[in-house]
Amino acid sequence: MGETRATNPLVLQFRRGGVARDLRLMAAQGLLPLKPEDLLELWTGLVRDADSAIRAAAEKSLTDFAAVELMPILKSRDTPVAVLAWAVSKRAEPELREATLQNTSLPDDVIEQLAPTLPQALAELVVINQTRLLRNTALLVAIESNAGLSNDQKRRLRELRETFRVGEQPAAAAPASAPAPAPAAVAEPAEPAELAPDVEEIPEDEVSITEDEYLVRTLSEEDRQKTEKVSAVQKIYRSNTAEKLITALKGSREERSILIRDPNRLVATAVLGSPRITEAEIESISAMKNVSEEILRTIGNRREWTKRYTVLNNLVRNPRTPVGIALSMVPRLNPRDIKGIAVDRNVPEPVRKQAQKFVKGQQQQGSK
C-alpha cells in the first residue's frame, strides 16, 4: 500500500496564514507554477479566504480546471478531502461526480449532505455501497429521503434495513415520506474566514535586509569574489516577493540555492515546494547552517525526504535543526555515526547526550 501524499510545503504555508493579499490573489488566479494536485488543494483553501476577490478567483480557477486533468486526481485515494468535497458538490459533469463518489477517501458526512438531492444515476452509487450505509445509518436515512429514487432503489434500501435490522436507532426515526431537505452546499462555508486569523501578515519591510547583508547571507566568502555569482544574487535581491516566488518555483538550481536562504519565509518555503527540486538539493539544504529552522523542520517532517540516510544524518548534525526533530532521528542512525555525534561539540547538547546514551547502551550490551 502506497504512502499518503504529503501536502506541498508552500500550500501548508498558505494554510497557516500570514501571506500578503497580493500573493494570495496571485495564487487564487493560478499564477503559481505548481503541480495540478497542489494547485487544487491550494484553491480549496482560498475559497474560504476572508477577501471576496480572492474567494471569487479561487472559485473560478477550480471551476475552469480542465475535466480531463481533474479526472485522475479525483480517482486517486491520496487526493485531499477538501478537493473531493468541492468536486462532488460543485462540478456539474456527471462523470467527475461519479468518480468522486466512488473514491473511498470521500468521507461519509460529505455524501450524507448530498444524498437527498443526488440524481438517480449518482444515487445508485450510494445505494449499492452497503458498507458505507451500514457503517453510517445517518447516510442511509439521507439517501432514503431522496425523492428521485426509483422503486427498485427504494426496494433495495428497504431490504437492507430488514436484512440487517437497521432502524432501531433514533437516527432512523424520520419517515421516508418526509419532504427532502434543502440541498446542502458542502464546499461553501456559512461564513468566510481567514485561513489562520491568529497569524498576522508580515509586511515585506519587516524581513528586508540590505543588499550587502543579502550577499553575505546567500554566498560564501569565496563565492562573493565571483562576479557572476554576485550578479545572480543582486538580480534576485532586487526582485519583489511575487517575482521571487515564481523564481523559487520554476527557476534554476542555482536560484533555488539562493532563495532557500531568503529571509521571507514564504519565498524560502516555495523552494521546497518547487516541482523541479531534486533529492540531491534536499540533501544539500539539510546540511546548510544558514537556512531557517522552519526549513529544516519542514524537511524533517517529510517522510519521503528523511528516508534518505544522508538527509537524516545531516539534520541530526545540523545545529540549526529543531532539537525535537533531531532527537527523534538519532535512533535511526548507524552506530558509527551515533558515536561521532556523541563527541561532536557542534551539535546541541541534548542531541549529543542522546547519542552518548545510545553508545553507552551498546557498550553495555557488548560486555554481556
JSON list of C-alpha atoms in Angstrom, two decimals, residues 76-208:
[
{"chain": "A", "resi": 76, "resn": "SER", "atom": "CA", "xyz": [-6.71, 8.92, -6.53]},
{"chain": "A", "resi": 77, "resn": "ARG", "atom": "CA", "xyz": [-7.11, 7.89, -2.89]},
{"chain": "A", "resi": 78, "resn": "ASP", "atom": "CA", "xyz": [-4.36, 10.36, -2.00]},
{"chain": "A", "resi": 79, "resn": "THR", "atom": "CA", "xyz": [-6.39, 13.37, -3.11]},
{"chain": "A", "resi": 80, "resn": "PRO", "atom": "CA", "xyz": [-7.21, 15.71, -0.18]},
{"chain": "A", "resi": 81, "resn": "VAL", "atom": "CA", "xyz": [-10.76, 15.51, 1.18]},
{"chain": "A", "resi": 82, "resn": "ALA", "atom": "CA", "xyz": [-11.34, 19.22, 0.51]},
{"chain": "A", "resi": 83, "resn": "VAL", "atom": "CA", "xyz": [-10.69, 18.72, -3.21]},
{"chain": "A", "resi": 84, "resn": "LEU", "atom": "CA", "xyz": [-13.01, 15.69, -3.37]},
{"chain": "A", "resi": 85, "resn": "ALA", "atom": "CA", "xyz": [-15.76, 17.50, -1.45]},
{"chain": "A", "resi": 86, "resn": "TRP", "atom": "CA", "xyz": [-15.56, 20.53, -3.71]},
{"chain": "A", "resi": 87, "resn": "ALA", "atom": "CA", "xyz": [-15.62, 18.49, -6.90]},
{"chain": "A", "resi": 88, "resn": "VAL", "atom": "CA", "xyz": [-18.58, 16.29, -5.95]},
{"chain": "A", "resi": 89, "resn": "SER", "atom": "CA", "xyz": [-20.66, 19.25, -4.84]},
{"chain": "A", "resi": 90, "resn": "LYS", "atom": "CA", "xyz": [-19.64, 21.96, -7.30]},
{"chain": "A", "resi": 91, "resn": "ARG", "atom": "CA", "xyz": [-18.62, 20.42, -10.61]},
{"chain": "A", "resi": 92, "resn": "ALA", "atom": "CA", "xyz": [-21.55, 19.76, -12.91]},
{"chain": "A", "resi": 93, "resn": "GLU", "atom": "CA", "xyz": [-20.01, 16.96, -15.02]},
{"chain": "A", "resi": 94, "resn": "PRO", "atom": "CA", "xyz": [-21.67, 13.63, -14.06]},
{"chain": "A", "resi": 95, "resn": "GLU", "atom": "CA", "xyz": [-18.50, 11.66, -14.82]},
{"chain": "A", "resi": 96, "resn": "LEU", "atom": "CA", "xyz": [-16.47, 13.75, -12.37]},
{"chain": "A", "resi": 97, "resn": "ARG", "atom": "CA", "xyz": [-19.08, 13.45, -9.64]},
{"chain": "A", "resi": 98, "resn": "GLU", "atom": "CA", "xyz": [-19.31, 9.70, -10.27]},
{"chain": "A", "resi": 99, "resn": "ALA", "atom": "CA", "xyz": [-15.53, 9.25, -9.98]},
{"chain": "A", "resi": 100, "resn": "THR", "atom": "CA", "xyz": [-15.50, 11.21, -6.73]},
{"chain": "A", "resi": 101, "resn": "LEU", "atom": "CA", "xyz": [-18.40, 9.27, -5.20]},
{"chain": "A", "resi": 102, "resn": "GLN", "atom": "CA", "xyz": [-16.55, 6.05, -5.97]},
{"chain": "A", "resi": 103, "resn": "ASN", "atom": "CA", "xyz": [-13.40, 7.27, -4.22]},
{"chain": "A", "resi": 104, "resn": "THR", "atom": "CA", "xyz": [-13.19, 5.54, -0.83]},
{"chain": "A", "resi": 105, "resn": "SER", "atom": "CA", "xyz": [-11.39, 8.59, 0.59]},
{"chain": "A", "resi": 106, "resn": "LEU", "atom": "CA", "xyz": [-14.54, 10.70, 0.29]},
{"chain": "A", "resi": 107, "resn": "PRO", "atom": "CA", "xyz": [-15.95, 10.97, 3.85]},
{"chain": "A", "resi": 108, "resn": "ASP", "atom": "CA", "xyz": [-19.43, 9.65, 4.67]},
{"chain": "A", "resi": 109, "resn": "ASP", "atom": "CA", "xyz": [-20.57, 13.00, 6.02]},
{"chain": "A", "resi": 110, "resn": "VAL", "atom": "CA", "xyz": [-19.92, 14.69, 2.67]},
{"chain": "A", "resi": 111, "resn": "ILE", "atom": "CA", "xyz": [-22.02, 12.09, 0.87]},
{"chain": "A", "resi": 112, "resn": "GLU", "atom": "CA", "xyz": [-24.69, 12.37, 3.57]},
{"chain": "A", "resi": 113, "resn": "GLN", "atom": "CA", "xyz": [-25.17, 16.07, 2.84]},
{"chain": "A", "resi": 114, "resn": "LEU", "atom": "CA", "xyz": [-25.50, 15.44, -0.89]},
{"chain": "A", "resi": 115, "resn": "ALA", "atom": "CA", "xyz": [-27.55, 12.21, -0.77]},
{"chain": "A", "resi": 116, "resn": "PRO", "atom": "CA", "xyz": [-31.06, 13.77, -0.59]},
{"chain": "A", "resi": 117, "resn": "THR", "atom": "CA", "xyz": [-30.56, 15.64, -3.87]},
{"chain": "A", "resi": 118, "resn": "LEU", "atom": "CA", "xyz": [-28.35, 13.34, -5.96]},
{"chain": "A", "resi": 119, "resn": "PRO", "atom": "CA", "xyz": [-29.71, 12.47, -9.43]},
{"chain": "A", "resi": 120, "resn": "GLN", "atom": "CA", "xyz": [-30.93, 8.89, -9.70]},
{"chain": "A", "resi": 121, "resn": "ALA", "atom": "CA", "xyz": [-27.84, 7.65, -11.56]},
{"chain": "A", "resi": 122, "resn": "LEU", "atom": "CA", "xyz": [-25.46, 9.06, -8.93]},
{"chain": "A", "resi": 123, "resn": "ALA", "atom": "CA", "xyz": [-27.71, 7.96, -6.08]},
{"chain": "A", "resi": 124, "resn": "GLU", "atom": "CA", "xyz": [-27.21, 4.40, -7.34]},
{"chain": "A", "resi": 125, "resn": "LEU", "atom": "CA", "xyz": [-23.54, 4.64, -6.34]},
{"chain": "A", "resi": 126, "resn": "VAL", "atom": "CA", "xyz": [-24.66, 5.28, -2.78]},
{"chain": "A", "resi": 127, "resn": "VAL", "atom": "CA", "xyz": [-27.39, 2.64, -2.80]},
{"chain": "A", "resi": 128, "resn": "ILE", "atom": "CA", "xyz": [-25.06, -0.16, -3.92]},
{"chain": "A", "resi": 129, "resn": "ASN", "atom": "CA", "xyz": [-22.38, 0.72, -1.33]},
{"chain": "A", "resi": 130, "resn": "GLN", "atom": "CA", "xyz": [-23.76, -1.33, 1.56]},
{"chain": "A", "resi": 131, "resn": "THR", "atom": "CA", "xyz": [-20.53, -0.99, 3.52]},
{"chain": "A", "resi": 132, "resn": "ARG", "atom": "CA", "xyz": [-20.96, 2.77, 3.77]},
{"chain": "A", "resi": 133, "resn": "LEU", "atom": "CA", "xyz": [-24.69, 2.54, 4.52]},
{"chain": "A", "resi": 134, "resn": "LEU", "atom": "CA", "xyz": [-24.26, 0.01, 7.34]},
{"chain": "A", "resi": 135, "resn": "ARG", "atom": "CA", "xyz": [-21.33, 1.92, 8.75]},
{"chain": "A", "resi": 136, "resn": "ASN", "atom": "CA", "xyz": [-23.29, 5.16, 8.88]},
{"chain": "A", "resi": 137, "resn": "THR", "atom": "CA", "xyz": [-27.06, 4.80, 9.35]},
{"chain": "A", "resi": 138, "resn": "ALA", "atom": "CA", "xyz": [-27.44, 8.60, 9.04]},
{"chain": "A", "resi": 139, "resn": "LEU", "atom": "CA", "xyz": [-26.29, 8.20, 5.44]},
{"chain": "A", "resi": 140, "resn": "LEU", "atom": "CA", "xyz": [-28.95, 5.52, 4.93]},
{"chain": "A", "resi": 141, "resn": "VAL", "atom": "CA", "xyz": [-31.60, 7.91, 6.24]},
{"chain": "A", "resi": 142, "resn": "ALA", "atom": "CA", "xyz": [-30.29, 10.66, 3.96]},
{"chain": "A", "resi": 143, "resn": "ILE", "atom": "CA", "xyz": [-30.38, 8.56, 0.78]},
{"chain": "A", "resi": 144, "resn": "GLU", "atom": "CA", "xyz": [-33.84, 7.24, 1.65]},
{"chain": "A", "resi": 145, "resn": "SER", "atom": "CA", "xyz": [-35.11, 10.82, 1.74]},
{"chain": "A", "resi": 146, "resn": "ASN", "atom": "CA", "xyz": [-34.11, 11.32, -1.90]},
{"chain": "A", "resi": 147, "resn": "ALA", "atom": "CA", "xyz": [-37.38, 11.89, -3.78]},
{"chain": "A", "resi": 148, "resn": "GLY", "atom": "CA", "xyz": [-35.80, 10.91, -7.09]},
{"chain": "A", "resi": 149, "resn": "LEU", "atom": "CA", "xyz": [-35.05, 7.28, -6.20]},
{"chain": "A", "resi": 150, "resn": "SER", "atom": "CA", "xyz": [-36.50, 4.57, -8.43]},
{"chain": "A", "resi": 151, "resn": "ASN", "atom": "CA", "xyz": [-38.85, 1.96, -7.00]},
{"chain": "A", "resi": 152, "resn": "ASP", "atom": "CA", "xyz": [-36.07, -0.62, -7.37]},
{"chain": "A", "resi": 153, "resn": "GLN", "atom": "CA", "xyz": [-33.64, 1.55, -5.38]},
{"chain": "A", "resi": 154, "resn": "LYS", "atom": "CA", "xyz": [-36.23, 2.05, -2.64]},
{"chain": "A", "resi": 155, "resn": "ARG", "atom": "CA", "xyz": [-36.85, -1.69, -2.52]},
{"chain": "A", "resi": 156, "resn": "ARG", "atom": "CA", "xyz": [-33.16, -2.49, -2.12]},
{"chain": "A", "resi": 157, "resn": "LEU", "atom": "CA", "xyz": [-32.76, 0.04, 0.68]},
{"chain": "A", "resi": 158, "resn": "ARG", "atom": "CA", "xyz": [-35.82, -1.41, 2.42]},
{"chain": "A", "resi": 159, "resn": "GLU", "atom": "CA", "xyz": [-34.40, -4.93, 2.13]},
{"chain": "A", "resi": 160, "resn": "LEU", "atom": "CA", "xyz": [-31.09, -3.72, 3.51]},
{"chain": "A", "resi": 161, "resn": "ARG", "atom": "CA", "xyz": [-32.85, -2.38, 6.60]},
{"chain": "A", "resi": 162, "resn": "GLU", "atom": "CA", "xyz": [-34.81, -5.60, 7.09]},
{"chain": "A", "resi": 163, "resn": "THR", "atom": "CA", "xyz": [-31.87, -7.95, 6.50]},
{"chain": "A", "resi": 164, "resn": "PHE", "atom": "CA", "xyz": [-29.51, -6.18, 8.89]},
{"chain": "A", "resi": 165, "resn": "ARG", "atom": "CA", "xyz": [-32.23, -4.98, 11.29]},
{"chain": "A", "resi": 166, "resn": "VAL", "atom": "CA", "xyz": [-31.35, -1.36, 10.82]},
{"chain": "A", "resi": 167, "resn": "GLY", "atom": "CA", "xyz": [-33.75, 1.24, 12.17]},
{"chain": "A", "resi": 168, "resn": "GLU", "atom": "CA", "xyz": [-33.83, 0.80, 15.90]},
{"chain": "A", "resi": 169, "resn": "GLN", "atom": "CA", "xyz": [-31.68, 3.89, 16.41]},
{"chain": "A", "resi": 170, "resn": "PRO", "atom": "CA", "xyz": [-33.19, 7.36, 16.90]},
{"chain": "A", "resi": 171, "resn": "ALA", "atom": "CA", "xyz": [-31.39, 8.49, 13.75]},
{"chain": "A", "resi": 172, "resn": "ALA", "atom": "CA", "xyz": [-33.81, 6.40, 11.69]},
{"chain": "A", "resi": 173, "resn": "ALA", "atom": "CA", "xyz": [-36.95, 8.00, 13.13]},
{"chain": "A", "resi": 174, "resn": "ALA", "atom": "CA", "xyz": [-37.56, 10.33, 10.21]},
{"chain": "A", "resi": 175, "resn": "PRO", "atom": "CA", "xyz": [-40.36, 8.96, 7.96]},
{"chain": "A", "resi": 176, "resn": "ALA", "atom": "CA", "xyz": [-39.42, 8.06, 4.41]},
{"chain": "A", "resi": 177, "resn": "SER", "atom": "CA", "xyz": [-42.26, 10.22, 3.10]},
{"chain": "A", "resi": 178, "resn": "ALA", "atom": "CA", "xyz": [-40.87, 13.36, 4.72]},
{"chain": "A", "resi": 179, "resn": "PRO", "atom": "CA", "xyz": [-40.05, 16.13, 2.25]},
{"chain": "A", "resi": 180, "resn": "ALA", "atom": "CA", "xyz": [-36.44, 16.17, 1.09]},
{"chain": "A", "resi": 181, "resn": "PRO", "atom": "CA", "xyz": [-34.30, 18.67, 2.97]},
{"chain": "A", "resi": 182, "resn": "ALA", "atom": "CA", "xyz": [-32.91, 21.67, 1.17]},
{"chain": "A", "resi": 183, "resn": "PRO", "atom": "CA", "xyz": [-29.69, 20.98, -0.78]},
{"chain": "A", "resi": 184, "resn": "ALA", "atom": "CA", "xyz": [-26.58, 21.47, 1.30]},
{"chain": "A", "resi": 185, "resn": "ALA", "atom": "CA", "xyz": [-23.61, 23.26, -0.17]},
{"chain": "A", "resi": 186, "resn": "VAL", "atom": "CA", "xyz": [-20.76, 21.10, 1.05]},
{"chain": "A", "resi": 187, "resn": "ALA", "atom": "CA", "xyz": [-17.87, 23.19, -0.16]},
{"chain": "A", "resi": 188, "resn": "GLU", "atom": "CA", "xyz": [-19.28, 26.60, 0.68]},
{"chain": "A", "resi": 189, "resn": "PRO", "atom": "CA", "xyz": [-18.87, 27.80, 4.27]},
{"chain": "A", "resi": 190, "resn": "ALA", "atom": "CA", "xyz": [-21.58, 29.77, 6.02]},
{"chain": "A", "resi": 191, "resn": "GLU", "atom": "CA", "xyz": [-19.12, 32.49, 6.99]},
{"chain": "A", "resi": 192, "resn": "PRO", "atom": "CA", "xyz": [-15.89, 33.13, 5.12]},
{"chain": "A", "resi": 193, "resn": "ALA", "atom": "CA", "xyz": [-12.97, 33.10, 7.48]},
{"chain": "A", "resi": 194, "resn": "GLU", "atom": "CA", "xyz": [-9.28, 33.71, 7.18]},
{"chain": "A", "resi": 195, "resn": "LEU", "atom": "CA", "xyz": [-7.21, 30.55, 6.96]},
{"chain": "A", "resi": 196, "resn": "ALA", "atom": "CA", "xyz": [-5.30, 31.42, 10.14]},
{"chain": "A", "resi": 197, "resn": "PRO", "atom": "CA", "xyz": [-6.71, 34.54, 11.80]},
{"chain": "A", "resi": 198, "resn": "ASP", "atom": "CA", "xyz": [-4.26, 34.28, 14.68]},
{"chain": "A", "resi": 199, "resn": "VAL", "atom": "CA", "xyz": [-1.29, 34.83, 12.36]},
{"chain": "A", "resi": 200, "resn": "GLU", "atom": "CA", "xyz": [-0.72, 38.41, 11.26]},
{"chain": "A", "resi": 201, "resn": "GLU", "atom": "CA", "xyz": [0.51, 39.23, 7.79]},
{"chain": "A", "resi": 202, "resn": "ILE", "atom": "CA", "xyz": [4.20, 40.10, 7.76]},
{"chain": "A", "resi": 203, "resn": "PRO", "atom": "CA", "xyz": [4.93, 43.17, 5.63]},
{"chain": "A", "resi": 204, "resn": "GLU", "atom": "CA", "xyz": [7.89, 42.82, 3.31]},
{"chain": "A", "resi": 205, "resn": "ASP", "atom": "CA", "xyz": [9.81, 45.59, 5.06]},
{"chain": "A", "resi": 206, "resn": "GLU", "atom": "CA", "xyz": [9.88, 43.55, 8.27]},
{"chain": "A", "resi": 207, "resn": "VAL", "atom": "CA", "xyz": [12.00, 40.87, 6.62]},
{"chain": "A", "resi": 208, "resn": "SER", "atom": "CA", "xyz": [14.02, 43.17, 4.34]}
]
